[in-house]
């Protein structure tokens, strides 16, 4: 067979370097991203409505997602997650090695693999904040704090981190987790679905999702966004941003595969931050940081539009995630892991939906290597 024959395999679409852009690989009832209009629908409602509604709790949205994914009602999720957090804490002593890993995502990945093998979806979802908080406290050489089953997922997580968990802060974290709970077929959700499509059980699907989320092009940007805000706090942002681009680096928190307008999740976080500004004792610090972030965003947007007039590169979810999680006092090396706690609701719903409605995901590749002699 000649090399030319090997390269032209009938029936295969050339992959190009597309990153699967625009390729549909699943039908889903869970969420929809409209990148042109800047709209995000989660479980049939706009993300903004869900996240900013009075009394909105992460557990309610997780229950809706899981119900859609499994095709069955998910009663008492709040209580079941509280029990799962308590159960996870009883296993913590056996996870010391995993929790002591220096990187927050590595620690979460290892603790989930070791501590949640064979567990069902609710047990894994409930265990994640316990592992994240225990790893953060371990890194800070602080004693671990037990979960309190009388609290909701958000205030209990803040409390396990040793942070104030009053209503305004819990509400902001609930708004954050609801907003990031699902987002179409992003890289980590796709990864989780691929693993689910092989018939694997829940834990490996979540561990695979965590692996995909770790990268800076996906969930790893918010820490570097804060580094950028710190670095530009006392200098003109434009010169700093130009130097970053000249050094071959990307501006973190800017650009998106799907959105051609500003990421609607950035608006939700701005609103949640504005609420915190009024209700929290640290409100004035939050306000100053927010004003600086808006300025950096405008300068970055202008600079990127000069360089890429063909491709709008606007603020994405990670830009204001950084500010919101910072305002809650969450350590910046923990941001991606906190993102994972919320996104896991979507992963688990997609895993259930994939099992119920999908088949093995096994795309093709196009061989461009050399032919055997
Ligand atoms: N800063 C500088 N340039 C950027 C950029 C950014 N944040 N985002 C995209 N670009 C440029 C690329 O360098 C590329 O330019 P080139 O064609 O001259 O090489 C062009 O825009 C297209 O980028 P590409 O990587 O093909 O687009 P994508 O759809 O795959 O990228 C992201 C989407 C999110 C990966 C990308 O915008 C990015 O890396 N953003 C920064 C990281 C980030 O915030 N991640 C969180 C995402 S929610």
PDB file of C-alpha atoms and ligand atoms in Angstrom, residues 21 215-221 225 245 249-258 260 263 265 304 307-308 310-311 313 316-319 339, ligand 1:
ATOM      1  CA  UNK A  21     -14.971  22.943  17.158  1.00  0.00           C
ATOM      2  CA  UNK A 215      -5.288  22.570  32.560  1.00  0.00           C
ATOM      3  CA  UNK A 216      -4.928  26.359  32.302  1.00  0.00           C
ATOM      4  CA  UNK A 217      -6.918  26.496  29.055  1.00  0.00           C
ATOM      5  CA  UNK A 218      -9.954  25.072  30.886  1.00  0.00           C
ATOM      6  CA  UNK A 219     -10.342  25.403  34.678  1.00  0.00           C
ATOM      7  CA  UNK A 220      -6.853  26.461  35.649  1.00  0.00           C
ATOM      8  CA  UNK A 221      -7.086  30.148  34.724  1.00  0.00           C
ATOM      9  CA  UNK A 225      -6.043  35.969  36.630  1.00  0.00           C
ATOM     10  CA  UNK A 245       1.701  38.628  24.638  1.00  0.00           C
ATOM     11  CA  UNK A 249       1.713  33.972  26.794  1.00  0.00           C
ATOM     12  CA  UNK A 250      -2.080  34.292  26.666  1.00  0.00           C
ATOM     13  CA  UNK A 251      -4.087  36.754  28.713  1.00  0.00           C
ATOM     14  CA  UNK A 252      -5.762  34.533  31.261  1.00  0.00           C
ATOM     15  CA  UNK A 253      -9.505  34.912  31.720  1.00  0.00           C
ATOM     16  CA  UNK A 254      -9.941  36.234  28.162  1.00  0.00           C
ATOM     17  CA  UNK A 255     -11.278  34.381  25.105  1.00  0.00           C
ATOM     18  CA  UNK A 256     -13.545  31.387  24.746  1.00  0.00           C
ATOM     19  CA  UNK A 257     -14.093  28.547  22.296  1.00  0.00           C
ATOM     20  CA  UNK A 258     -17.832  29.241  21.974  1.00  0.00           C
ATOM     21  CA  UNK A 260     -18.177  35.547  20.691  1.00  0.00           C
ATOM     22  CA  UNK A 263     -19.341  35.224  28.808  1.00  0.00           C
ATOM     23  CA  UNK A 265     -21.296  33.908  33.635  1.00  0.00           C
ATOM     24  CA  UNK A 304      -6.878  41.624  21.873  1.00  0.00           C
ATOM     25  CA  UNK A 307      -4.476  41.809  17.443  1.00  0.00           C
ATOM     26  CA  UNK A 308      -7.430  39.601  16.442  1.00  0.00           C
ATOM     27  CA  UNK A 310     -11.489  38.598  13.200  1.00  0.00           C
ATOM     28  CA  UNK A 311     -12.122  36.873  16.548  1.00  0.00           C
ATOM     29  CA  UNK A 313     -11.809  37.724  22.642  1.00  0.00           C
ATOM     30  CA  UNK A 316     -14.631  34.510  30.208  1.00  0.00           C
ATOM     31  CA  UNK A 317     -15.974  32.801  33.317  1.00  0.00           C
ATOM     32  CA  UNK A 318     -12.560  32.587  34.924  1.00  0.00           C
ATOM     33  CA  UNK A 319     -11.989  36.340  35.024  1.00  0.00           C
ATOM     34  CA  UNK A 339     -14.654  25.044  40.378  1.00  0.00           C
TER      35      UNK A 339
HETATM   36  N1  LIG B   1      -4.819  35.868  24.995  1.00  0.00           N
HETATM   37  C1  LIG B   1      -4.120  36.103  23.858  1.00  0.00           C
HETATM   38  N2  LIG B   1      -4.426  35.540  22.667  1.00  0.00           N
HETATM   39  C2  LIG B   1      -5.480  34.706  22.642  1.00  0.00           C
HETATM   40  C3  LIG B   1      -6.256  34.438  23.773  1.00  0.00           C
HETATM   41  C4  LIG B   1      -5.891  35.055  24.985  1.00  0.00           C
HETATM   42  N3  LIG B   1      -6.556  34.834  26.106  1.00  0.00           N
HETATM   43  N4  LIG B   1      -7.243  33.575  23.445  1.00  0.00           N
HETATM   44  C5  LIG B   1      -7.089  33.315  22.138  1.00  0.00           C
HETATM   45  N5  LIG B   1      -6.037  33.991  21.656  1.00  0.00           N
HETATM   46  C6  LIG B   1      -5.546  33.993  20.279  1.00  0.00           C
HETATM   47  C7  LIG B   1      -4.683  32.769  20.013  1.00  0.00           C
HETATM   48  O1  LIG B   1      -3.334  33.024  20.320  1.00  0.00           O
HETATM   49  C8  LIG B   1      -4.922  32.521  18.560  1.00  0.00           C
HETATM   50  O2  LIG B   1      -4.118  33.404  17.828  1.00  0.00           O
HETATM   51  P1  LIG B   1      -3.280  32.912  16.541  1.00  0.00           P
HETATM   52  O3  LIG B   1      -4.324  32.395  15.583  1.00  0.00           O
HETATM   53  O4  LIG B   1      -2.579  34.137  16.106  1.00  0.00           O
HETATM   54  O5  LIG B   1      -2.385  31.817  17.051  1.00  0.00           O
HETATM   55  C9  LIG B   1      -6.380  32.947  18.350  1.00  0.00           C
HETATM   56  O6  LIG B   1      -6.679  33.862  19.422  1.00  0.00           O
HETATM   57  C10 LIG B   1      -7.358  31.784  18.428  1.00  0.00           C
HETATM   58  O7  LIG B   1      -7.057  31.011  19.578  1.00  0.00           O
HETATM   59  P2  LIG B   1      -7.428  29.471  19.721  1.00  0.00           P
HETATM   60  O8  LIG B   1      -6.572  28.869  20.787  1.00  0.00           O
HETATM   61  O9  LIG B   1      -7.444  28.812  18.378  1.00  0.00           O
HETATM   62  O10 LIG B   1      -8.943  29.588  20.181  1.00  0.00           O
HETATM   63  P3  LIG B   1      -9.712  28.578  21.109  1.00  0.00           P
HETATM   64  O11 LIG B   1     -11.147  28.710  20.813  1.00  0.00           O
HETATM   65  O12 LIG B   1      -9.136  27.216  21.015  1.00  0.00           O
HETATM   66  O13 LIG B   1      -9.353  29.189  22.542  1.00  0.00           O
HETATM   67  C11 LIG B   1      -9.285  29.431  24.856  1.00  0.00           C
HETATM   68  C12 LIG B   1     -10.168  29.250  23.618  1.00  0.00           C
HETATM   69  C13 LIG B   1     -10.157  29.608  26.099  1.00  0.00           C
HETATM   70  C14 LIG B   1      -8.424  28.168  25.044  1.00  0.00           C
HETATM   71  C15 LIG B   1      -8.358  30.660  24.680  1.00  0.00           C
HETATM   72  O14 LIG B   1      -9.148  31.817  24.452  1.00  0.00           O
HETATM   73  C16 LIG B   1      -7.408  30.860  25.844  1.00  0.00           C
HETATM   74  O15 LIG B   1      -6.343  30.243  25.871  1.00  0.00           O
HETATM   75  N6  LIG B   1      -7.764  31.742  26.839  1.00  0.00           N
HETATM   76  C17 LIG B   1      -6.908  31.967  27.978  1.00  0.00           C
HETATM   77  C18 LIG B   1      -7.095  30.865  29.021  1.00  0.00           C
HETATM   78  C19 LIG B   1      -8.422  30.960  29.723  1.00  0.00           C
HETATM   79  O16 LIG B   1      -8.877  32.016  30.130  1.00  0.00           O
HETATM   80  N7  LIG B   1      -9.051  29.783  29.906  1.00  0.00           N
HETATM   81  C20 LIG B   1     -10.344  29.669  30.543  1.00  0.00           C
HETATM   82  C21 LIG B   1     -11.401  29.341  29.528  1.00  0.00           C
HETATM   83  S1  LIG B   1     -13.016  29.367  30.203  1.00  0.00           S
END
